[in-house]
Amino acid sequence: MLRWLNRRSYTARYPRWMVGKPLLYSSSALASLGDAMFGYSQGIIAAAQVQPSFIRIMYGSDVTLQQVQAGDEGVDPFLQAIVVSCLNLTALVSSYVAAYICDILGRRMSIRIGGIIYLISSIIQIFMPNLAALVVGRCIQGVGVGMLSMTVPIYQCEIAPGHGRGLFVSIEYFCLNSGYALSAWVGYGFFFAMPSEISWRGPYVIQAALACILVIWTFFLPESPRWLIKNGFKREGFAAIADLHANGDIYDTVVTESYAAIEGAIELEDAMDQASWRQLFTQYTRRSIVGITCQLFAQFNGINAILYYLPENLTRAGFDISRSLLYSGASALVYCAGTIPTMFLLDSWGRRAFLLVGSTGLVVALALIGALQYHAEGLPVGPARLGTADGIFAGVCIYLFVFGSTWGPIPWLLGAEIFPLRARAKGMALSTSTNWICNFIIAFITPPLFSALGGGYYFLLLGFTAISGIFVWFVYPETAGKTLEDLGEVFGDSDVAVRMEHAGTSSGERGLASGTAGPPQMATVAEPAQATASVGLGISDASVDPAATSEITLTEPALDDATKKT
């Protein structure tokens, strides 16, 4: 049914002035608007939770600013946890559905559908009359967020050059952080419209506008070259590589080499068929462990325990509500700034180094925040807490800068890059779903645990952060500097020589695999051609049926016994 919705053709339509870096970077940034909207949704609910009119209409508790300031909102912490975390449950389900939409309809269409769903949820939340409408709106929003968070990192990795994936996913995460920063400042600005309901409905209008921009832009976004080539649009895929990486020059050697590597990988993967969910754990075990744990630790390191409740936490530390919202906006800018060094250093320093430094820095920041929160809880509410509150704010800024440069962007990059093409959508869905499960757990348990443990909750998060660094040291390989097709060797897979013999096949389907300069179907060949491509595809545990392909020759003597038998 989904295939009926797919397009039958893709038309090249980019003018010469736009191809190359302008097209590449604009596509990356504007696709990342999908993640910016996720960041925006994080901040918008955090700002609303400290507004008396929002609390009265949604929770039925008639409170004043002074009561909110004193932490006496009269709201059940479990009910508050459900409101915040319901988005994560629908995002979890959506990330699995998006794996099929992404593969069948394409990366671009998946982003468009996610944007449309997000727009619908924004309109619901603008006019929501009660708590039920808020929960429905956030649940629908979760469907859109789940699709976008699963698809955008894959799209980023597939359009990025092999040496620049870290930069492109860092751009994506910078946009996510920028969305959170925007929501914090929008929430602060609209706060002064109190007691009018526009003080918390207004930010949802901005949210709807962002969704409109994303949906419109998807009609101009280039499709992923790898998806095009895999789905039979070889000429279009070749042209997309040229437009993105060679200023539109279809005769550039970079284009032919990239096409050869991609088509070689696809030839073998087609012989093996799409990876099943079971194969993610049996055939790509180490990759799946990395994809799952990177997102698990990213959440249990405490980021959403900080972000979802930041204005409340700063209010609890000793600031009044206005200053808490202002400082939330300031810390969000620090969060954005943390991604900047990652953009320029991640591909040269490597993923492991960043994660190890990140775990160390987060341990220090959480120890500082937890100790100061303990101290603040022993002081009377009011001016006596302000000095300690300033220290907590500094600790939060350190935490957000370190997380924004390490455990923030890198899990999204790893989940998108470590799986081969035949398993990429399912692998990314597995990694993303782990994020949403853990995100839900953190969002749900934070209010009651903070109420019970106070500053001790930060030390609980500190323990998980220390474990994350140890796990990276012993388990994670380095993936920087490799093309997506070369990552098999990084995970201990063997190289595979794919020999393709086709009689009477047009050169458009075979010329590029042999390194012939020129686009598909640009020349004719009177005799059968042979092409060999050596690619790291991760089939060390695979059972390949030789009858399913023209000819597959395994030339690496280090193949394991299971593979040799095929």
PDB file of N, CA and C in Angstrom, residues 271-356:
ATOM      1  N   ALA A 271      21.332  -9.266  -3.009  1.00  0.00           N
ATOM      2  CA  ALA A 271      21.435 -10.723  -3.011  1.00  0.00           C
ATOM      3  C   ALA A 271      21.075 -11.293  -1.647  1.00  0.00           C
ATOM      4  N   MET A 272      21.365 -10.527  -0.603  1.00  0.00           N
ATOM      5  CA  MET A 272      21.084 -10.978   0.760  1.00  0.00           C
ATOM      6  C   MET A 272      19.693 -10.582   1.216  1.00  0.00           C
ATOM      7  N   ASP A 273      19.025  -9.689   0.468  1.00  0.00           N
ATOM      8  CA  ASP A 273      17.695  -9.181   0.797  1.00  0.00           C
ATOM      9  C   ASP A 273      17.777  -8.255   2.018  1.00  0.00           C
ATOM     10  N   GLN A 274      16.660  -7.610   2.325  1.00  0.00           N
ATOM     11  CA  GLN A 274      16.627  -6.694   3.465  1.00  0.00           C
ATOM     12  C   GLN A 274      16.886  -7.447   4.769  1.00  0.00           C
ATOM     13  N   ALA A 275      17.605  -6.808   5.664  1.00  0.00           N
ATOM     14  CA  ALA A 275      17.877  -7.419   6.960  1.00  0.00           C
ATOM     15  C   ALA A 275      16.588  -7.520   7.770  1.00  0.00           C
ATOM     16  N   SER A 276      16.439  -8.614   8.496  1.00  0.00           N
ATOM     17  CA  SER A 276      15.289  -8.775   9.381  1.00  0.00           C
ATOM     18  C   SER A 276      15.630  -8.178  10.742  1.00  0.00           C
ATOM     19  N   TRP A 277      14.602  -8.009  11.575  1.00  0.00           N
ATOM     20  CA  TRP A 277      14.851  -7.524  12.935  1.00  0.00           C
ATOM     21  C   TRP A 277      15.734  -8.514  13.687  1.00  0.00           C
ATOM     22  N   ARG A 278      15.541  -9.796  13.432  1.00  0.00           N
ATOM     23  CA  ARG A 278      16.351 -10.810  14.123  1.00  0.00           C
ATOM     24  C   ARG A 278      17.818 -10.679  13.736  1.00  0.00           C
ATOM     25  N   GLN A 279      18.084 -10.389  12.467  1.00  0.00           N
ATOM     26  CA  GLN A 279      19.470 -10.284  12.020  1.00  0.00           C
ATOM     27  C   GLN A 279      20.211  -9.117  12.665  1.00  0.00           C
ATOM     28  N   LEU A 280      19.480  -8.098  13.104  1.00  0.00           N
ATOM     29  CA  LEU A 280      20.150  -7.001  13.802  1.00  0.00           C
ATOM     30  C   LEU A 280      20.891  -7.511  15.028  1.00  0.00           C
ATOM     31  N   PHE A 281      20.341  -8.546  15.665  1.00  0.00           N
ATOM     32  CA  PHE A 281      20.950  -9.062  16.893  1.00  0.00           C
ATOM     33  C   PHE A 281      21.852 -10.266  16.635  1.00  0.00           C
ATOM     34  N   THR A 282      21.607 -11.013  15.565  1.00  0.00           N
ATOM     35  CA  THR A 282      22.419 -12.200  15.296  1.00  0.00           C
ATOM     36  C   THR A 282      23.563 -11.919  14.333  1.00  0.00           C
ATOM     37  N   GLN A 283      23.321 -11.098  13.323  1.00  0.00           N
ATOM     38  CA  GLN A 283      24.327 -10.835  12.306  1.00  0.00           C
ATOM     39  C   GLN A 283      25.108  -9.553  12.582  1.00  0.00           C
ATOM     40  N   TYR A 284      24.413  -8.554  13.134  1.00  0.00           N
ATOM     41  CA  TYR A 284      25.050  -7.260  13.408  1.00  0.00           C
ATOM     42  C   TYR A 284      25.035  -6.989  14.910  1.00  0.00           C
ATOM     43  N   THR A 285      25.494  -7.974  15.669  1.00  0.00           N
ATOM     44  CA  THR A 285      25.363  -7.915  17.131  1.00  0.00           C
ATOM     45  C   THR A 285      26.080  -6.705  17.722  1.00  0.00           C
ATOM     46  N   ARG A 286      27.351  -6.533  17.373  1.00  0.00           N
ATOM     47  CA  ARG A 286      28.112  -5.442  17.980  1.00  0.00           C
ATOM     48  C   ARG A 286      27.560  -4.084  17.571  1.00  0.00           C
ATOM     49  N   ARG A 287      27.164  -3.983  16.327  1.00  0.00           N
ATOM     50  CA  ARG A 287      26.575  -2.722  15.868  1.00  0.00           C
ATOM     51  C   ARG A 287      25.309  -2.403  16.664  1.00  0.00           C
ATOM     52  N   SER A 288      24.482  -3.424  16.872  1.00  0.00           N
ATOM     53  CA  SER A 288      23.232  -3.203  17.607  1.00  0.00           C
ATOM     54  C   SER A 288      23.504  -2.811  19.057  1.00  0.00           C
ATOM     55  N   ILE A 289      24.521  -3.431  19.654  1.00  0.00           N
ATOM     56  CA  ILE A 289      24.869  -3.070  21.032  1.00  0.00           C
ATOM     57  C   ILE A 289      25.277  -1.607  21.110  1.00  0.00           C
ATOM     58  N   VAL A 290      26.097  -1.168  20.157  1.00  0.00           N
ATOM     59  CA  VAL A 290      26.519   0.238  20.128  1.00  0.00           C
ATOM     60  C   VAL A 290      25.316   1.149  19.896  1.00  0.00           C
ATOM     61  N   GLY A 291      24.458   0.792  18.912  1.00  0.00           N
ATOM     62  CA  GLY A 291      23.299   1.624  18.598  1.00  0.00           C
ATOM     63  C   GLY A 291      22.327   1.755  19.758  1.00  0.00           C
ATOM     64  N   ILE A 292      22.135   0.672  20.512  1.00  0.00           N
ATOM     65  CA  ILE A 292      21.216   0.700  21.654  1.00  0.00           C
ATOM     66  C   ILE A 292      21.827   1.454  22.834  1.00  0.00           C
ATOM     67  N   THR A 293      23.045   1.101  23.194  1.00  0.00           N
ATOM     68  CA  THR A 293      23.628   1.672  24.414  1.00  0.00           C
ATOM     69  C   THR A 293      23.971   3.148  24.282  1.00  0.00           C
ATOM     70  N   CYS A 294      24.319   3.603  23.081  1.00  0.00           N
ATOM     71  CA  CYS A 294      24.650   5.030  22.954  1.00  0.00           C
ATOM     72  C   CYS A 294      23.438   5.894  23.274  1.00  0.00           C
ATOM     73  N   GLN A 295      22.255   5.469  22.841  1.00  0.00           N
ATOM     74  CA  GLN A 295      21.048   6.229  23.152  1.00  0.00           C
ATOM     75  C   GLN A 295      20.601   6.005  24.593  1.00  0.00           C
ATOM     76  N   LEU A 296      20.809   4.805  25.113  1.00  0.00           N
ATOM     77  CA  LEU A 296      20.446   4.540  26.501  1.00  0.00           C
ATOM     78  C   LEU A 296      21.250   5.436  27.440  1.00  0.00           C
ATOM     79  N   PHE A 297      22.558   5.476  27.239  1.00  0.00           N
ATOM     80  CA  PHE A 297      23.396   6.291  28.121  1.00  0.00           C
ATOM     81  C   PHE A 297      23.135   7.781  27.923  1.00  0.00           C
ATOM     82  N   ALA A 298      22.829   8.179  26.686  1.00  0.00           N
ATOM     83  CA  ALA A 298      22.540   9.598  26.452  1.00  0.00           C
ATOM     84  C   ALA A 298      21.376  10.065  27.313  1.00  0.00           C
ATOM     85  N   GLN A 299      20.381   9.214  27.500  1.00  0.00           N
ATOM     86  CA  GLN A 299      19.235   9.582  28.320  1.00  0.00           C
ATOM     87  C   GLN A 299      19.508   9.417  29.814  1.00  0.00           C
ATOM     88  N   PHE A 300      20.122   8.295  30.197  1.00  0.00           N
ATOM     89  CA  PHE A 300      20.370   8.071  31.618  1.00  0.00           C
ATOM     90  C   PHE A 300      21.530   8.906  32.152  1.00  0.00           C
ATOM     91  N   ASN A 301      22.233   9.592  31.267  1.00  0.00           N
ATOM     92  CA  ASN A 301      23.187  10.610  31.720  1.00  0.00           C
ATOM     93  C   ASN A 301      22.474  11.873  32.190  1.00  0.00           C
ATOM     94  N   GLY A 302      21.149  11.940  31.958  1.00  0.00           N
ATOM     95  CA  GLY A 302      20.335  12.948  32.643  1.00  0.00           C
ATOM     96  C   GLY A 302      19.900  14.160  31.865  1.00  0.00           C
ATOM     97  N   ILE A 303      20.075  14.166  30.541  1.00  0.00           N
ATOM     98  CA  ILE A 303      19.815  15.404  29.808  1.00  0.00           C
ATOM     99  C   ILE A 303      18.365  15.855  29.931  1.00  0.00           C
ATOM    100  N   ASN A 304      17.425  14.945  29.802  1.00  0.00           N
ATOM    101  CA  ASN A 304      16.028  15.379  29.849  1.00  0.00           C
ATOM    102  C   ASN A 304      15.499  15.540  31.264  1.00  0.00           C
ATOM    103  N   ALA A 305      16.212  14.977  32.247  1.00  0.00           N
ATOM    104  CA  ALA A 305      15.901  15.319  33.632  1.00  0.00           C
ATOM    105  C   ALA A 305      16.230  16.793  33.874  1.00  0.00           C
ATOM    106  N   ILE A 306      17.221  17.303  33.137  1.00  0.00           N
ATOM    107  CA  ILE A 306      17.595  18.723  33.229  1.00  0.00           C
ATOM    108  C   ILE A 306      16.655  19.578  32.375  1.00  0.00           C
ATOM    109  N   LEU A 307      16.485  19.208  31.107  1.00  0.00           N
ATOM    110  CA  LEU A 307      15.797  20.098  30.159  1.00  0.00           C
ATOM    111  C   LEU A 307      14.290  20.176  30.396  1.00  0.00           C
ATOM    112  N   TYR A 308      13.624  19.033  30.588  1.00  0.00           N
ATOM    113  CA  TYR A 308      12.171  19.040  30.711  1.00  0.00           C
ATOM    114  C   TYR A 308      11.693  19.857  31.915  1.00  0.00           C
ATOM    115  N   TYR A 309      12.527  19.929  32.941  1.00  0.00           N
ATOM    116  CA  TYR A 309      12.106  20.582  34.180  1.00  0.00           C
ATOM    117  C   TYR A 309      13.061  21.712  34.578  1.00  0.00           C
ATOM    118  N   LEU A 310      13.766  22.285  33.585  1.00  0.00           N
ATOM    119  CA  LEU A 310      14.789  23.277  33.913  1.00  0.00           C
ATOM    120  C   LEU A 310      14.234  24.504  34.636  1.00  0.00           C
ATOM    121  N   PRO A 311      13.173  25.161  34.140  1.00  0.00           N
ATOM    122  CA  PRO A 311      12.653  26.307  34.892  1.00  0.00           C
ATOM    123  C   PRO A 311      12.218  25.934  36.314  1.00  0.00           C
ATOM    124  N   GLU A 312      11.595  24.757  36.462  1.00  0.00           N
ATOM    125  CA  GLU A 312      11.196  24.316  37.798  1.00  0.00           C
ATOM    126  C   GLU A 312      12.405  24.077  38.690  1.00  0.00           C
ATOM    127  N   ASN A 313      13.440  23.429  38.118  1.00  0.00           N
ATOM    128  CA  ASN A 313      14.628  23.146  38.916  1.00  0.00           C
ATOM    129  C   ASN A 313      15.326  24.429  39.359  1.00  0.00           C
ATOM    130  N   LEU A 314      15.383  25.424  38.459  1.00  0.00           N
ATOM    131  CA  LEU A 314      16.013  26.696  38.825  1.00  0.00           C
ATOM    132  C   LEU A 314      15.164  27.447  39.850  1.00  0.00           C
ATOM    133  N   THR A 315      13.848  27.345  39.724  1.00  0.00           N
ATOM    134  CA  THR A 315      12.963  27.942  40.728  1.00  0.00           C
ATOM    135  C   THR A 315      13.172  27.268  42.077  1.00  0.00           C
ATOM    136  N   ARG A 316      13.273  25.940  42.048  1.00  0.00           N
ATOM    137  CA  ARG A 316      13.506  25.185  43.275  1.00  0.00           C
ATOM    138  C   ARG A 316      14.852  25.543  43.901  1.00  0.00           C
ATOM    139  N   ALA A 317      15.825  25.900  43.037  1.00  0.00           N
ATOM    140  CA  ALA A 317      17.142  26.252  43.547  1.00  0.00           C
ATOM    141  C   ALA A 317      17.140  27.584  44.281  1.00  0.00           C
ATOM    142  N   GLY A 318      16.182  28.485  43.928  1.00  0.00           N
ATOM    143  CA  GLY A 318      16.120  29.747  44.650  1.00  0.00           C
ATOM    144  C   GLY A 318      15.775  30.970  43.826  1.00  0.00           C
ATOM    145  N   PHE A 319      15.697  30.849  42.491  1.00  0.00           N
ATOM    146  CA  PHE A 319      15.360  31.988  41.643  1.00  0.00           C
ATOM    147  C   PHE A 319      13.852  32.182  41.583  1.00  0.00           C
ATOM    148  N   ASP A 320      13.411  33.437  41.314  1.00  0.00           N
ATOM    149  CA  ASP A 320      11.989  33.630  41.049  1.00  0.00           C
ATOM    150  C   ASP A 320      11.685  33.144  39.641  1.00  0.00           C
ATOM    151  N   ILE A 321      10.403  33.063  39.294  1.00  0.00           N
ATOM    152  CA  ILE A 321      10.010  32.434  38.029  1.00  0.00           C
ATOM    153  C   ILE A 321      10.543  33.198  36.826  1.00  0.00           C
ATOM    154  N   SER A 322      10.459  34.523  36.858  1.00  0.00           N
ATOM    155  CA  SER A 322      10.942  35.323  35.736  1.00  0.00           C
ATOM    156  C   SER A 322      12.419  35.069  35.489  1.00  0.00           C
ATOM    157  N   ARG A 323      13.214  35.056  36.559  1.00  0.00           N
ATOM    158  CA  ARG A 323      14.650  34.834  36.387  1.00  0.00           C
ATOM    159  C   ARG A 323      14.928  33.387  35.989  1.00  0.00           C
ATOM    160  N   SER A 324      14.126  32.449  36.470  1.00  0.00           N
ATOM    161  CA  SER A 324      14.311  31.055  36.069  1.00  0.00           C
ATOM    162  C   SER A 324      14.121  30.887  34.564  1.00  0.00           C
ATOM    163  N   LEU A 325      13.091  31.535  34.005  1.00  0.00           N
ATOM    164  CA  LEU A 325      12.860  31.469  32.559  1.00  0.00           C
ATOM    165  C   LEU A 325      13.981  32.166  31.802  1.00  0.00           C
ATOM    166  N   LEU A 326      14.453  33.299  32.320  1.00  0.00           N
ATOM    167  CA  LEU A 326      15.563  34.012  31.684  1.00  0.00           C
ATOM    168  C   LEU A 326      16.819  33.150  31.682  1.00  0.00           C
ATOM    169  N   TYR A 327      17.141  32.538  32.820  1.00  0.00           N
ATOM    170  CA  TYR A 327      18.336  31.715  32.913  1.00  0.00           C
ATOM    171  C   TYR A 327      18.199  30.423  32.114  1.00  0.00           C
ATOM    172  N   SER A 328      16.964  29.954  31.951  1.00  0.00           N
ATOM    173  CA  SER A 328      16.745  28.788  31.076  1.00  0.00           C
ATOM    174  C   SER A 328      17.130  29.137  29.645  1.00  0.00           C
ATOM    175  N   GLY A 329      16.750  30.343  29.206  1.00  0.00           N
ATOM    176  CA  GLY A 329      17.129  30.791  27.873  1.00  0.00           C
ATOM    177  C   GLY A 329      18.629  30.953  27.737  1.00  0.00           C
ATOM    178  N   ALA A 330      19.286  31.497  28.783  1.00  0.00           N
ATOM    179  CA  ALA A 330      20.738  31.677  28.734  1.00  0.00           C
ATOM    180  C   ALA A 330      21.464  30.335  28.677  1.00  0.00           C
ATOM    181  N   SER A 331      21.015  29.383  29.482  1.00  0.00           N
ATOM    182  CA  SER A 331      21.661  28.072  29.476  1.00  0.00           C
ATOM    183  C   SER A 331      21.410  27.336  28.159  1.00  0.00           C
ATOM    184  N   ALA A 332      20.278  27.610  27.524  1.00  0.00           N
ATOM    185  CA  ALA A 332      20.007  26.996  26.217  1.00  0.00           C
ATOM    186  C   ALA A 332      20.996  27.486  25.169  1.00  0.00           C
ATOM    187  N   LEU A 333      21.412  28.745  25.257  1.00  0.00           N
ATOM    188  CA  LEU A 333      22.432  29.256  24.336  1.00  0.00           C
ATOM    189  C   LEU A 333      23.768  28.562  24.578  1.00  0.00           C
ATOM    190  N   VAL A 334      24.082  28.294  25.835  1.00  0.00           N
ATOM    191  CA  VAL A 334      25.300  27.546  26.160  1.00  0.00           C
ATOM    192  C   VAL A 334      25.216  26.133  25.565  1.00  0.00           C
ATOM    193  N   TYR A 335      24.032  25.543  25.643  1.00  0.00           N
ATOM    194  CA  TYR A 335      23.783  24.213  25.074  1.00  0.00           C
ATOM    195  C   TYR A 335      24.071  24.211  23.570  1.00  0.00           C
ATOM    196  N   CYS A 336      23.616  25.240  22.883  1.00  0.00           N
ATOM    197  CA  CYS A 336      23.892  25.370  21.446  1.00  0.00           C
ATOM    198  C   CYS A 336      25.386  25.538  21.189  1.00  0.00           C
ATOM    199  N   ALA A 337      26.027  26.379  21.997  1.00  0.00           N
ATOM    200  CA  ALA A 337      27.453  26.648  21.804  1.00  0.00           C
ATOM    201  C   ALA A 337      28.289  25.385  21.952  1.00  0.00           C
ATOM    202  N   GLY A 338      27.829  24.434  22.785  1.00  0.00           N
ATOM    203  CA  GLY A 338      28.570  23.198  22.976  1.00  0.00           C
ATOM    204  C   GLY A 338      28.733  22.395  21.703  1.00  0.00           C
ATOM    205  N   THR A 339      27.806  22.537  20.773  1.00  0.00           N
ATOM    206  CA  THR A 339      27.868  21.752  19.539  1.00  0.00           C
ATOM    207  C   THR A 339      28.903  22.306  18.558  1.00  0.00           C
ATOM    208  N   ILE A 340      29.277  23.553  18.694  1.00  0.00           N
ATOM    209  CA  ILE A 340      30.174  24.187  17.723  1.00  0.00           C
ATOM    210  C   ILE A 340      31.535  23.503  17.641  1.00  0.00           C
ATOM    211  N   PRO A 341      32.258  23.253  18.760  1.00  0.00           N
ATOM    212  CA  PRO A 341      33.530  22.546  18.616  1.00  0.00           C
ATOM    213  C   PRO A 341      33.381  21.148  18.023  1.00  0.00           C
ATOM    214  N   THR A 342      32.242  20.508  18.280  1.00  0.00           N
ATOM    215  CA  THR A 342      32.009  19.178  17.732  1.00  0.00           C
ATOM    216  C   THR A 342      31.954  19.213  16.210  1.00  0.00           C
ATOM    217  N   MET A 343      31.365  20.248  15.643  1.00  0.00           N
ATOM    218  CA  MET A 343      31.270  20.369  14.186  1.00  0.00           C
ATOM    219  C   MET A 343      32.642  20.285  13.529  1.00  0.00           C
ATOM    220  N   PHE A 344      33.633  20.902  14.145  1.00  0.00           N
ATOM    221  CA  PHE A 344      34.933  21.039  13.503  1.00  0.00           C
ATOM    222  C   PHE A 344      35.952  20.002  13.958  1.00  0.00           C
ATOM    223  N   LEU A 345      35.700  19.327  15.076  1.00  0.00           N
ATOM    224  CA  LEU A 345      36.710  18.429  15.630  1.00  0.00           C
ATOM    225  C   LEU A 345      36.293  16.967  15.662  1.00  0.00           C
ATOM    226  N   LEU A 346      35.001  16.686  15.536  1.00  0.00           N
ATOM    227  CA  LEU A 346      34.528  15.315  15.719  1.00  0.00           C
ATOM    228  C   LEU A 346      35.129  14.358  14.700  1.00  0.00           C
ATOM    229  N   ASP A 347      35.245  14.784  13.439  1.00  0.00           N
ATOM    230  CA  ASP A 347      35.773  13.888  12.409  1.00  0.00           C
ATOM    231  C   ASP A 347      37.279  13.703  12.518  1.00  0.00           C
ATOM    232  N   SER A 348      37.989  14.645  13.131  1.00  0.00           N
ATOM    233  CA  SER A 348      39.439  14.494  13.284  1.00  0.00           C
ATOM    234  C   SER A 348      39.808  13.845  14.616  1.00  0.00           C
ATOM    235  N   TRP A 349      39.125  14.192  15.688  1.00  0.00           N
ATOM    236  CA  TRP A 349      39.418  13.598  17.000  1.00  0.00           C
ATOM    237  C   TRP A 349      38.814  12.207  17.152  1.00  0.00           C
ATOM    238  N   GLY A 350      37.673  11.976  16.527  1.00  0.00           N
ATOM    239  CA  GLY A 350      37.028  10.669  16.625  1.00  0.00           C
ATOM    240  C   GLY A 350      35.889  10.641  17.627  1.00  0.00           C
ATOM    241  N   ARG A 351      34.996   9.665  17.449  1.00  0.00           N
ATOM    242  CA  ARG A 351      33.804   9.556  18.290  1.00  0.00           C
ATOM    243  C   ARG A 351      34.158   9.122  19.719  1.00  0.00           C
ATOM    244  N   ARG A 352      35.057   8.153  19.843  1.00  0.00           N
ATOM    245  CA  ARG A 352      35.394   7.624  21.175  1.00  0.00           C
ATOM    246  C   ARG A 352      35.968   8.707  22.085  1.00  0.00           C
ATOM    247  N   ALA A 353      36.897   9.495  21.562  1.00  0.00           N
ATOM    248  CA  ALA A 353      37.530  10.522  22.388  1.00  0.00           C
ATOM    249  C   ALA A 353      36.499  11.509  22.919  1.00  0.00           C
ATOM    250  N   PHE A 354      35.573  11.912  22.065  1.00  0.00           N
ATOM    251  CA  PHE A 354      34.543  12.860  22.497  1.00  0.00           C
ATOM    252  C   PHE A 354      33.654  12.260  23.581  1.00  0.00           C
ATOM    253  N   LEU A 355      33.261  10.993  23.418  1.00  0.00           N
ATOM    254  CA  LEU A 355      32.381  10.374  24.401  1.00  0.00           C
ATOM    255  C   LEU A 355      33.083  10.186  25.747  1.00  0.00           C
ATOM    256  N   LEU A 356      34.351   9.828  25.721  1.00  0.00           N
ATOM    257  CA  LEU A 356      35.087   9.637  26.969  1.00  0.00           C
ATOM    258  C   LEU A 356      35.271  10.959  27.706  1.00  0.00           C
TER     259      LEU A 356
END
